[in-house]
PDB file of C-alpha atoms in Angstrom:
ATOM      1  CA  MET U 148       7.043  60.893  29.443  1.00  0.00           C
ATOM      2  CA  LEU U 149       7.921  58.329  32.267  1.00  0.00           C
ATOM      3  CA  LEU U 150      11.532  57.781  32.893  1.00  0.00           C
ATOM      4  CA  VAL U 151      13.813  55.563  35.023  1.00  0.00           C
ATOM      5  CA  SER U 152      16.854  57.230  36.364  1.00  0.00           C
ATOM      6  CA  MET U 153      19.362  55.233  38.576  1.00  0.00           C
ATOM      7  CA  GLY U 154      22.880  54.750  39.525  1.00  0.00           C
ATOM      8  CA  VAL U 155      24.228  51.462  38.440  1.00  0.00           C
ATOM      9  CA  SER U 156      27.519  49.391  38.747  1.00  0.00           C
ATOM     10  CA  VAL U 157      29.272  48.324  35.530  1.00  0.00           C
ATOM     11  CA  ASP U 158      27.879  44.850  36.191  1.00  0.00           C
ATOM     12  CA  GLY U 159      24.219  46.074  36.374  1.00  0.00           C
ATOM     13  CA  PHE U 160      23.472  46.411  40.044  1.00  0.00           C
ATOM     14  CA  ILE U 161      21.926  49.432  41.861  1.00  0.00           C
ATOM     15  CA  ALA U 162      22.965  48.028  45.338  1.00  0.00           C
ATOM     16  CA  ASP U 163      25.580  45.456  46.190  1.00  0.00           C
ATOM     17  CA  ARG U 164      24.946  42.130  47.989  1.00  0.00           C
ATOM     18  CA  THR U 165      24.755  43.790  51.358  1.00  0.00           C
ATOM     19  CA  GLY U 166      22.139  46.327  50.108  1.00  0.00           C
ATOM     20  CA  SER U 167      24.611  49.158  50.084  1.00  0.00           C
ATOM     21  CA  PHE U 168      24.889  51.774  47.295  1.00  0.00           C
ATOM     22  CA  ASP U 169      27.357  54.012  49.040  1.00  0.00           C
ATOM     23  CA  TRP U 170      29.515  53.868  45.944  1.00  0.00           C
ATOM     24  CA  THR U 171      26.873  56.162  44.218  1.00  0.00           C
ATOM     25  CA  VAL U 172      27.639  59.221  46.219  1.00  0.00           C
ATOM     26  CA  PRO U 173      27.684  61.947  43.619  1.00  0.00           C
ATOM     27  CA  SER U 174      30.656  64.462  42.982  1.00  0.00           C
ATOM     28  CA  GLU U 175      29.803  68.057  43.178  1.00  0.00           C
ATOM     29  CA  GLU U 176      29.647  68.084  39.259  1.00  0.00           C
ATOM     30  CA  LEU U 177      27.348  65.119  39.268  1.00  0.00           C
ATOM     31  CA  PHE U 178      25.206  66.454  42.158  1.00  0.00           C
ATOM     32  CA  ARG U 179      24.734  69.753  40.152  1.00  0.00           C
ATOM     33  CA  PHE U 180      23.573  67.609  37.155  1.00  0.00           C
ATOM     34  CA  HIS U 181      21.065  65.898  39.425  1.00  0.00           C
ATOM     35  CA  LEU U 182      19.870  69.146  40.752  1.00  0.00           C
ATOM     36  CA  ALA U 183      19.192  70.506  37.331  1.00  0.00           C
ATOM     37  CA  ARG U 184      17.417  67.272  36.347  1.00  0.00           C
ATOM     38  CA  VAL U 185      15.161  67.111  39.444  1.00  0.00           C
ATOM     39  CA  GLY U 186      14.144  70.679  38.864  1.00  0.00           C
ATOM     40  CA  GLU U 187      12.773  69.752  35.397  1.00  0.00           C
ATOM     41  CA  LEU U 188      10.562  66.917  36.721  1.00  0.00           C
ATOM     42  CA  GLY U 189       6.846  67.166  37.204  1.00  0.00           C
ATOM     43  CA  GLY U 190       6.597  64.287  39.727  1.00  0.00           C
ATOM     44  CA  CYS U 191       8.154  61.140  41.040  1.00  0.00           C
ATOM     45  CA  LEU U 192       6.815  57.705  41.835  1.00  0.00           C
ATOM     46  CA  CYS U 193       8.918  55.985  44.508  1.00  0.00           C
ATOM     47  CA  GLY U 194       9.336  52.669  46.006  1.00  0.00           C
ATOM     48  CA  ARG U 195       9.439  52.716  49.823  1.00  0.00           C
ATOM     49  CA  ARG U 196      13.231  52.420  50.087  1.00  0.00           C
ATOM     50  CA  LEU U 197      13.858  55.261  47.690  1.00  0.00           C
ATOM     51  CA  TYR U 198      11.111  57.402  49.432  1.00  0.00           C
ATOM     52  CA  GLU U 199      12.924  56.660  52.855  1.00  0.00           C
ATOM     53  CA  THR U 200      16.333  57.438  51.370  1.00  0.00           C
ATOM     54  CA  MET U 201      15.229  60.668  49.946  1.00  0.00           C
ATOM     55  CA  LEU U 202      13.001  61.826  52.820  1.00  0.00           C
ATOM     56  CA  PRO U 203      15.831  63.662  54.742  1.00  0.00           C
ATOM     57  CA  TRP U 204      15.939  66.227  51.841  1.00  0.00           C
ATOM     58  CA  GLU U 205      12.569  67.225  53.020  1.00  0.00           C
ATOM     59  CA  THR U 206      12.656  66.824  56.727  1.00  0.00           C
ATOM     60  CA  GLU U 207      16.361  67.204  57.849  1.00  0.00           C
ATOM     61  CA  PRO U 208      17.573  70.853  58.292  1.00  0.00           C
ATOM     62  CA  SER U 209      21.194  69.583  58.093  1.00  0.00           C
ATOM     63  CA  MET U 210      20.615  68.733  54.311  1.00  0.00           C
ATOM     64  CA  ARG U 211      20.513  72.526  53.772  1.00  0.00           C
ATOM     65  CA  ASP U 212      23.927  73.259  55.157  1.00  0.00           C
ATOM     66  CA  SER U 213      25.355  74.245  51.784  1.00  0.00           C
ATOM     67  CA  GLY U 214      23.871  76.367  48.986  1.00  0.00           C
ATOM     68  CA  LEU U 215      23.849  73.354  46.768  1.00  0.00           C
ATOM     69  CA  GLY U 216      22.158  71.090  49.357  1.00  0.00           C
ATOM     70  CA  SER U 217      19.537  73.888  50.130  1.00  0.00           C
ATOM     71  CA  ALA U 218      18.761  74.037  46.353  1.00  0.00           C
ATOM     72  CA  PHE U 219      18.445  70.416  45.948  1.00  0.00           C
ATOM     73  CA  ALA U 220      16.307  70.140  49.140  1.00  0.00           C
ATOM     74  CA  ASP U 221      14.065  72.976  47.664  1.00  0.00           C
ATOM     75  CA  ALA U 222      13.709  71.185  44.177  1.00  0.00           C
ATOM     76  CA  TRP U 223      13.037  67.713  45.827  1.00  0.00           C
ATOM     77  CA  SER U 224      10.629  69.081  48.260  1.00  0.00           C
ATOM     78  CA  ALA U 225       8.603  70.866  45.595  1.00  0.00           C
ATOM     79  CA  LEU U 226       8.287  67.750  43.623  1.00  0.00           C
ATOM     80  CA  PRO U 227       4.931  65.772  44.026  1.00  0.00           C
ATOM     81  CA  LYS U 228       5.670  62.171  44.985  1.00  0.00           C
ATOM     82  CA  VAL U 229       3.510  59.055  45.053  1.00  0.00           C
ATOM     83  CA  VAL U 230       4.966  56.247  47.284  1.00  0.00           C
ATOM     84  CA  PHE U 231       4.239  52.693  46.891  1.00  0.00           C
ATOM     85  CA  SER U 232       4.578  50.631  49.943  1.00  0.00           C
ATOM     86  CA  HIS U 233       2.976  47.589  51.604  1.00  0.00           C
ATOM     87  CA  THR U 234       4.388  48.555  55.098  1.00  0.00           C
ATOM     88  CA  LEU U 235       3.974  52.290  55.434  1.00  0.00           C
ATOM     89  CA  ASP U 236       0.611  53.761  56.608  1.00  0.00           C
ATOM     90  CA  ARG U 237       1.621  57.305  56.089  1.00  0.00           C
ATOM     91  CA  VAL U 238       4.191  59.391  54.477  1.00  0.00           C
ATOM     92  CA  GLU U 239       5.697  62.897  55.026  1.00  0.00           C
ATOM     93  CA  GLY U 240       6.626  65.829  52.935  1.00  0.00           C
ATOM     94  CA  ASN U 241       5.214  66.392  49.480  1.00  0.00           C
ATOM     95  CA  ALA U 242       4.110  62.795  49.053  1.00  0.00           C
ATOM     96  CA  ARG U 243       1.016  60.603  49.350  1.00  0.00           C
ATOM     97  CA  LEU U 244       0.659  56.879  49.462  1.00  0.00           C
ATOM     98  CA  ALA U 245      -0.312  55.081  46.236  1.00  0.00           C
ATOM     99  CA  GLU U 246      -3.953  53.950  46.123  1.00  0.00           C
ATOM    100  CA  GLY U 247      -4.114  52.516  42.630  1.00  0.00           C
ATOM    101  CA  SER U 248      -2.087  50.037  40.493  1.00  0.00           C
ATOM    102  CA  VAL U 249       1.225  51.057  39.060  1.00  0.00           C
ATOM    103  CA  ALA U 250      -0.460  51.738  35.695  1.00  0.00           C
ATOM    104  CA  GLU U 251      -3.143  53.731  37.340  1.00  0.00           C
ATOM    105  CA  GLU U 252      -0.713  55.897  39.339  1.00  0.00           C
ATOM    106  CA  VAL U 253       1.512  56.473  36.390  1.00  0.00           C
ATOM    107  CA  ALA U 254      -1.319  57.619  34.271  1.00  0.00           C
ATOM    108  CA  ALA U 255      -2.592  59.877  37.017  1.00  0.00           C
ATOM    109  CA  MET U 256       0.834  61.489  37.593  1.00  0.00           C
ATOM    110  CA  LEU U 257       1.442  61.848  33.796  1.00  0.00           C
ATOM    111  CA  THR U 258      -1.958  63.544  33.381  1.00  0.00           C
ATOM    112  CA  SER U 259      -1.210  65.897  36.326  1.00  0.00           C
ATOM    113  CA  THR U 260       1.800  67.493  34.563  1.00  0.00           C
ATOM    114  CA  ASP U 261       3.136  68.493  31.229  1.00  0.00           C
ATOM    115  CA  ARG U 262       6.564  67.705  32.545  1.00  0.00           C
ATOM    116  CA  GLU U 263       8.530  64.326  32.584  1.00  0.00           C
ATOM    117  CA  VAL U 264       7.766  62.041  35.499  1.00  0.00           C
ATOM    118  CA  GLU U 265      10.421  59.739  37.096  1.00  0.00           C
ATOM    119  CA  ILE U 266       9.825  56.419  38.569  1.00  0.00           C
ATOM    120  CA  GLY U 267      12.380  54.967  41.016  1.00  0.00           C
ATOM    121  CA  GLY U 268      13.139  51.998  43.117  1.00  0.00           C
ATOM    122  CA  ALA U 269      14.199  48.801  41.412  1.00  0.00           C
ATOM    123  CA  THR U 270      11.091  46.838  42.119  1.00  0.00           C
ATOM    124  CA  LEU U 271       8.664  49.612  41.232  1.00  0.00           C
ATOM    125  CA  ALA U 272      10.608  50.626  38.117  1.00  0.00           C
ATOM    126  CA  GLY U 273      10.773  46.943  37.117  1.00  0.00           C
ATOM    127  CA  GLN U 274       7.002  46.685  37.312  1.00  0.00           C
ATOM    128  CA  ALA U 275       6.598  49.809  35.033  1.00  0.00           C
ATOM    129  CA  ILE U 276       9.302  48.327  32.664  1.00  0.00           C
ATOM    130  CA  GLU U 277       7.430  45.028  32.436  1.00  0.00           C
ATOM    131  CA  LEU U 278       4.172  46.897  31.710  1.00  0.00           C
ATOM    132  CA  GLY U 279       5.780  48.781  28.866  1.00  0.00           C
ATOM    133  CA  LEU U 280       5.210  52.165  30.613  1.00  0.00           C
ATOM    134  CA  VAL U 281       8.819  53.515  30.620  1.00  0.00           C
ATOM    135  CA  ASP U 282       9.795  55.829  27.768  1.00  0.00           C
ATOM    136  CA  GLU U 283      13.368  56.660  28.859  1.00  0.00           C
ATOM    137  CA  PHE U 284      16.149  55.059  30.776  1.00  0.00           C
ATOM    138  CA  ARG U 285      18.691  57.406  32.266  1.00  0.00           C
ATOM    139  CA  LEU U 286      21.611  55.502  33.748  1.00  0.00           C
ATOM    140  CA  PHE U 287      24.537  56.673  35.750  1.00  0.00           C
ATOM    141  CA  ARG U 288      27.105  53.911  35.259  1.00  0.00           C
ATOM    142  CA  TYR U 289      29.677  53.842  38.183  1.00  0.00           C
ATOM    143  CA  PRO U 290      33.095  52.538  37.525  1.00  0.00           C
ATOM    144  CA  ILE U 291      32.737  49.568  39.980  1.00  0.00           C
ATOM    145  CA  ILE U 292      31.973  45.952  39.730  1.00  0.00           C
ATOM    146  CA  VAL U 293      29.980  44.844  42.883  1.00  0.00           C
ATOM    147  CA  GLY U 294      29.544  41.152  41.821  1.00  0.00           C
ATOM    148  CA  GLY U 295      25.941  40.820  42.858  1.00  0.00           C
ATOM    149  CA  GLY U 296      23.079  42.501  44.568  1.00  0.00           C
ATOM    150  CA  THR U 297      20.004  44.296  43.435  1.00  0.00           C
ATOM    151  CA  PRO U 298      19.816  44.228  39.661  1.00  0.00           C
ATOM    152  CA  LEU U 299      18.942  47.493  37.730  1.00  0.00           C
ATOM    153  CA  LEU U 300      16.586  45.781  35.221  1.00  0.00           C
ATOM    154  CA  PRO U 301      14.021  43.032  35.681  1.00  0.00           C
ATOM    155  CA  PRO U 302      13.869  39.950  33.311  1.00  0.00           C
ATOM    156  CA  VAL U 303      11.546  40.846  30.435  1.00  0.00           C
ATOM    157  CA  ALA U 304       9.484  38.600  28.198  1.00  0.00           C
ATOM    158  CA  ASP U 305      10.275  40.632  24.987  1.00  0.00           C
ATOM    159  CA  ALA U 306      13.213  42.686  24.078  1.00  0.00           C
ATOM    160  CA  ILE U 307      13.006  46.411  24.466  1.00  0.00           C
ATOM    161  CA  ALA U 308      14.684  48.305  21.635  1.00  0.00           C
ATOM    162  CA  LEU U 309      16.430  51.447  22.749  1.00  0.00           C
ATOM    163  CA  GLU U 310      18.219  54.362  21.103  1.00  0.00           C
ATOM    164  CA  LEU U 311      21.144  56.110  22.774  1.00  0.00           C
ATOM    165  CA  VAL U 312      20.120  59.828  22.724  1.00  0.00           C
ATOM    166  CA  GLU U 313      22.638  61.270  25.106  1.00  0.00           C
ATOM    167  CA  ASN U 314      25.830  60.399  26.866  1.00  0.00           C
ATOM    168  CA  ARG U 315      28.409  62.214  28.968  1.00  0.00           C
ATOM    169  CA  THR U 316      31.423  61.335  31.257  1.00  0.00           C
ATOM    170  CA  PHE U 317      31.762  63.198  34.366  1.00  0.00           C
ATOM    171  CA  ALA U 318      35.180  64.008  36.007  1.00  0.00           C
ATOM    172  CA  SER U 319      34.450  61.411  38.625  1.00  0.00           C
ATOM    173  CA  ARG U 320      34.441  58.817  35.779  1.00  0.00           C
ATOM    174  CA  VAL U 321      30.613  58.211  36.058  1.00  0.00           C
ATOM    175  CA  VAL U 322      29.142  57.624  32.605  1.00  0.00           C
ATOM    176  CA  TYR U 323      25.672  59.138  32.001  1.00  0.00           C
ATOM    177  CA  GLU U 324      23.595  57.121  29.392  1.00  0.00           C
ATOM    178  CA  ARG U 325      20.295  58.395  28.095  1.00  0.00           C
ATOM    179  CA  TYR U 326      18.210  55.737  26.194  1.00  0.00           C
ATOM    180  CA  ARG U 327      14.747  56.210  24.533  1.00  0.00           C
ATOM    181  CA  ARG U 328      12.545  53.263  23.638  1.00  0.00           C
ATOM    182  CA  THR U 329      12.145  52.737  19.970  1.00  0.00           C
ATOM    183  CA  ASP U 330       9.910  50.625  17.927  1.00  0.00           C
ATOM    184  CA  GLU U 331      12.756  49.726  15.657  1.00  0.00           C
ATOM    185  CA  PRO U 332      14.714  46.452  16.353  1.00  0.00           C
ATOM    186  CA  GLY U 333      18.205  46.953  17.735  1.00  0.00           C
TER     187      GLY U 333
END
């Protein structure tokens, strides 16, 4: 199963007009939720910016200064990653540069594991959504309106029917929404 998991503002943006997403820093409760979720994944396909944002979890010793940080660094480091980039010529950690198309790399990653696979980065996830490859959407809706920036979802030619299969509100007021694709119209 391929899933998209991203933090998003109430008005649908994953980064504001300046490219900042500092409003998505998780509370300890939400961080623990992310740790459990990452530990269940079989792989991750990343856009360049997501890869660069998450690379310190594999390379910076300071990320291991707490028990929780160390546990997340272990889980993230163990996760096989494929990075899509037009500008990088090498990657570090448990990652490799994509050699095939989005569809080919998704298929290869799904074949390599019996666990769920995450695809992240707005542009990359948008391509997978447009290709009809995404099975689930896991959104962390932050209580903020940023007024513009990088949209969570791309424009699509045809409606994508979804079913809400799980939701939860964290003490930090972040609302987790998990949607599964369905063939039934809304």
